[in-house]
CSV table of C-alpha atoms in Angstrom, one decimal:
chain,number,residue,atom,x,y,z
A,26,GLY,CA,158.1,154.4,122.2
A,27,ILE,CA,156.0,157.0,120.3
A,28,GLN,CA,152.4,156.0,119.6
A,29,VAL,CA,150.8,157.3,116.4
A,30,GLU,CA,147.0,157.0,116.2
A,31,GLN,CA,144.9,157.9,113.3
A,32,SER,CA,141.2,158.6,113.2
A,33,PRO,CA,138.7,157.6,112.0
A,34,PRO,CA,139.9,154.1,111.2
A,35,ASP,CA,137.3,153.8,108.5
A,36,LEU,CA,135.4,156.4,106.5
A,37,ILE,CA,132.8,156.1,103.7
A,38,LEU,CA,131.9,159.2,101.7
A,39,GLN,CA,129.7,160.1,98.8
A,40,GLU,CA,131.5,161.6,95.9
A,41,GLY,CA,131.8,165.4,96.4
A,42,ALA,CA,131.9,165.3,100.2
A,43,ASN,CA,134.6,166.8,102.3
A,44,SER,CA,136.5,165.0,105.1
A,45,THR,CA,139.1,165.5,107.8
A,46,LEU,CA,141.6,162.8,108.8
A,47,ARG,CA,143.5,163.2,112.0
A,48,CYS,CA,146.9,161.9,113.2
A,49,ASN,CA,147.9,162.1,116.9
A,50,PHE,CA,151.4,161.4,118.1
A,51,SER,CA,152.5,161.0,121.7
A,52,ASP,CA,155.9,162.8,121.7
A,53,SER,CA,157.9,165.4,119.8
A,54,VAL,CA,158.9,164.4,116.3
A,55,ASN,CA,161.3,165.8,113.7
A,56,ASN,CA,159.4,165.0,110.5
A,57,LEU,CA,155.8,164.1,109.5
A,58,GLN,CA,154.6,162.8,106.2
A,59,TRP,CA,151.1,161.9,104.8
A,60,PHE,CA,150.8,159.1,102.3
A,61,HIS,CA,148.0,157.5,100.3
A,62,GLN,CA,148.3,153.8,99.7
A,63,ASN,CA,146.4,152.8,96.5
A,64,PRO,CA,144.7,149.4,96.1
A,65,TRP,CA,147.9,148.0,94.5
A,66,GLY,CA,149.9,148.9,97.6
A,67,GLN,CA,151.9,151.8,96.2
A,68,LEU,CA,152.4,154.6,98.7
A,69,ILE,CA,152.1,158.0,97.2
A,70,ASN,CA,153.6,161.1,98.9
A,71,LEU,CA,151.0,163.6,99.8
A,72,PHE,CA,152.7,166.0,102.1
A,73,TYR,CA,156.0,166.5,104.0
A,74,ILE,CA,154.8,168.7,106.8
A,75,PRO,CA,156.6,168.7,110.1
A,76,SER,CA,154.8,171.9,110.9
A,77,GLY,CA,152.5,174.5,109.4
A,78,THR,CA,150.0,174.3,106.6
A,79,LYS,CA,150.3,173.2,103.0
A,80,GLN,CA,147.9,172.8,100.1
A,81,ASN,CA,148.0,170.8,96.9
A,82,GLY,CA,144.8,171.0,94.9
A,83,ARG,CA,141.9,169.4,96.7
A,84,LEU,CA,144.1,168.3,99.5
A,85,SER,CA,145.6,170.3,102.4
A,86,ALA,CA,147.4,169.5,105.6
A,87,THR,CA,148.1,171.2,108.9
A,88,THR,CA,150.5,170.1,111.6
A,89,VAL,CA,150.5,171.6,115.0
A,90,ALA,CA,153.7,170.1,116.4
A,91,THR,CA,153.4,171.7,119.8
A,92,GLU,CA,150.0,170.0,120.3
A,93,ARG,CA,151.2,166.8,118.6
A,94,TYR,CA,148.7,166.4,115.9
A,95,SER,CA,148.3,166.7,112.1
A,96,LEU,CA,145.2,167.0,110.0
A,97,LEU,CA,144.6,166.0,106.4
A,98,TYR,CA,141.7,167.7,104.6
A,99,ILE,CA,140.2,166.2,101.5
A,100,SER,CA,137.7,168.4,99.7
A,101,SER,CA,135.2,167.4,96.9
A,102,SER,CA,136.2,163.8,97.2
A,103,GLN,CA,136.4,161.6,94.1
A,104,THR,CA,136.3,157.8,93.8
A,105,THR,CA,140.0,157.8,93.0
A,106,ASP,CA,140.6,159.1,96.5
A,107,SER,CA,139.7,155.7,97.9
A,108,GLY,CA,142.4,153.7,99.6
A,109,VAL,CA,144.3,153.9,102.9
A,110,TYR,CA,145.8,157.1,104.3
A,111,PHE,CA,148.8,156.9,106.5
A,112,CYS,CA,150.7,159.5,108.5
A,113,ALA,CA,154.3,158.7,109.4
A,114,VAL,CA,156.4,160.5,112.0
A,115,GLU,CA,160.2,160.4,112.5
A,116,ALA,CA,161.7,160.7,115.9
A,117,TYR,CA,164.5,158.2,116.6
A,118,LYS,CA,163.0,156.2,113.7
A,119,TYR,CA,160.1,156.2,111.3
A,120,ILE,CA,156.7,155.1,112.8
A,121,PHE,CA,153.6,154.7,110.7
A,122,GLY,CA,150.2,155.5,112.0
A,123,THR,CA,147.3,153.0,112.2
A,124,GLY,CA,145.8,154.3,109.0
A,125,THR,CA,142.4,155.5,107.8
A,126,ARG,CA,140.6,153.4,105.2
A,127,LEU,CA,138.6,155.7,102.9
A,128,LYS,CA,136.0,154.6,100.5
A,129,VAL,CA,134.4,157.1,98.2
A,130,LEU,CA,131.1,156.1,96.6
A,131,ALA,CA,130.0,157.3,93.1
B,16,GLY,CA,161.4,163.2,90.0
B,17,ALA,CA,162.1,161.0,93.1
B,18,VAL,CA,161.2,157.7,91.6
B,19,VAL,CA,162.0,154.4,93.5
B,20,SER,CA,161.7,151.1,91.8
B,21,GLN,CA,161.5,147.7,93.4
B,22,HIS,CA,162.1,144.3,91.8
B,23,PRO,CA,160.5,141.8,91.6
B,24,SER,CA,157.0,143.0,92.2
B,25,TRP,CA,155.9,139.5,93.3
B,26,VAL,CA,157.7,136.2,93.9
B,27,ILE,CA,156.7,132.7,94.9
B,28,CYS,CA,159.4,130.5,96.4
B,29,LYS,CA,159.7,127.2,98.1
B,30,SER,CA,160.3,126.9,101.8
B,31,GLY,CA,164.1,126.8,102.6
B,32,THR,CA,165.2,128.9,99.6
B,33,SER,CA,166.5,132.5,99.6
B,34,VAL,CA,164.9,135.4,97.8
B,35,LYS,CA,166.6,138.8,96.9
B,36,ILE,CA,164.6,142.0,96.5
B,37,GLU,CA,166.2,145.0,94.9
B,38,CYS,CA,165.3,148.6,95.6
B,39,ARG,CA,166.7,151.4,93.4
B,40,SER,CA,166.4,155.2,93.5
B,41,LEU,CA,166.2,156.0,89.8
B,42,ASP,CA,166.7,159.8,89.6
B,43,PHE,CA,168.3,160.8,92.9
B,44,GLN,CA,170.9,159.7,95.3
B,45,ALA,CA,169.5,158.0,98.4
B,46,THR,CA,171.6,158.6,101.4
B,47,THR,CA,169.2,156.4,103.5
B,48,MET,CA,167.0,153.5,102.5
B,49,PHE,CA,164.4,151.9,104.6
B,50,TRP,CA,162.7,148.4,104.5
B,51,TYR,CA,159.2,147.8,105.7
B,52,ARG,CA,156.9,144.9,106.0
B,53,GLN,CA,153.2,145.1,105.8
B,54,PHE,CA,150.6,142.4,106.7
B,55,PRO,CA,147.1,142.5,105.1
B,56,LYS,CA,145.0,145.4,106.3
B,57,LYS,CA,147.7,146.5,108.7
B,58,SER,CA,150.1,149.4,108.9
B,59,LEU,CA,153.8,149.4,107.8
B,60,MET,CA,156.4,148.1,110.2
B,61,LEU,CA,159.9,149.4,109.9
B,62,MET,CA,162.4,146.5,109.6
B,63,ALA,CA,165.7,148.2,109.1
B,64,THR,CA,167.4,151.4,108.1
B,65,SER,CA,170.5,151.5,106.0
B,66,ASN,CA,172.9,154.2,105.1
B,67,GLU,CA,175.1,153.9,102.0
B,68,GLY,CA,178.4,152.2,102.9
B,69,SER,CA,177.5,151.2,106.4
B,70,LYS,CA,175.8,148.3,108.1
B,71,ALA,CA,172.0,148.3,108.4
B,72,THR,CA,170.3,149.1,111.7
B,73,TYR,CA,167.7,146.5,112.4
B,74,GLU,CA,164.6,147.1,114.5
B,75,GLN,CA,164.0,145.1,117.6
B,76,GLY,CA,162.6,141.7,116.8
B,77,VAL,CA,163.9,141.6,113.2
B,78,GLU,CA,166.4,138.8,112.7
B,79,LYS,CA,169.5,140.2,111.0
B,80,ASP,CA,170.7,136.8,109.9
B,81,LYS,CA,167.3,136.1,108.2
B,82,PHE,CA,166.8,139.5,106.6
B,83,LEU,CA,170.1,140.5,105.0
B,84,ILE,CA,170.3,144.1,103.9
B,85,ASN,CA,173.0,145.6,101.7
B,86,HIS,CA,173.2,149.2,100.7
B,87,ALA,CA,176.2,149.1,98.4
B,88,SER,CA,175.7,152.3,96.5
B,89,LEU,CA,173.7,155.6,96.6
B,90,THR,CA,171.1,154.1,94.3
B,91,LEU,CA,170.7,150.5,95.3
B,92,SER,CA,169.7,148.5,98.4
B,93,THR,CA,168.9,144.8,98.5
B,94,LEU,CA,166.9,142.7,101.0
B,95,THR,CA,167.6,139.0,101.0
B,96,VAL,CA,165.2,136.7,102.8
B,97,THR,CA,167.3,133.7,103.7
B,98,SER,CA,165.9,130.2,104.3
B,99,ALA,CA,162.4,131.5,103.7
B,100,HIS,CA,159.5,129.9,105.6
B,101,PRO,CA,155.7,130.4,105.1
B,102,GLU,CA,155.6,132.9,108.0
B,103,ASP,CA,157.9,135.2,106.0
B,104,SER,CA,155.2,135.6,103.4
B,105,SER,CA,154.3,139.3,103.3
B,106,PHE,CA,154.4,142.6,101.4
B,107,TYR,CA,157.8,144.1,101.6
B,108,ILE,CA,158.2,147.8,100.7
B,109,CYS,CA,161.4,149.9,100.5
B,110,SER,CA,161.8,153.6,100.6
B,111,ALA,CA,164.6,156.0,99.9
B,112,ARG,CA,165.5,159.4,101.2
B,113,GLY,CA,167.8,162.0,99.6
B,114,ARG,CA,169.3,165.3,100.7
B,115,GLY,CA,167.9,168.8,100.7
B,116,ILE,CA,164.5,169.1,99.1
B,117,LEU,CA,164.5,165.3,98.7
B,118,TYR,CA,164.8,164.8,102.5
B,119,GLU,CA,161.6,162.8,102.8
B,120,GLN,CA,160.8,159.2,102.1
B,121,TYR,CA,159.9,158.0,98.6
B,122,PHE,CA,158.4,154.5,98.3
B,123,GLY,CA,158.9,151.7,95.9
B,124,PRO,CA,155.9,149.8,94.6
B,125,GLY,CA,156.5,146.8,97.0
B,126,THR,CA,157.2,143.1,96.6
B,127,ARG,CA,154.6,140.5,97.4
B,128,LEU,CA,156.5,137.4,98.7
B,129,THR,CA,154.7,134.0,99.0
B,130,VAL,CA,156.6,131.1,100.5
B,131,THR,CA,155.1,127.7,99.8
């Protein structure tokens, strides 16, 4: 089946720093989403991005489907950005990535 | 828009009893609903996919007789954990997907199940 790997697995930043999270997938996919899971477990939709580039405030994402990867950029990070970031791809079913655990220090 | 609720948010039950978890799409019609399970500090694992009015499709390794899924309407899906055992303790999360611009997954807040 499709493998979805995220890197880095853990990331610690000072408030105000920028970061790039990566999602690699091993086969062609139909859809790709990025989520932020907050400390209470709620998954928040960040981007629906099967291809191309999107921006929303301090966050942006790029998916290069032909090369099987997606990137999530976080600029000027804030402590509220802490949590786990997941990408999820849909081929024959939805598969979640391994996650990146982000901690932003004040 | 695109709000999904889940009830209860947490439940404790005794071994051998059954527990029902409800997932509702509050402001859109969900043609497809998904149920996931998440262990501490791990990723989400898809348990089953259900389309309104048809039987759920279970992932390999998920016991359909233990985890009963019903998707009776375009806004409601239920997961019943039958004869629960301590190893069923987990965080269960549902998601719903609509049509058109809502063709992406929207997640409920999750249900933390503890079986004693």
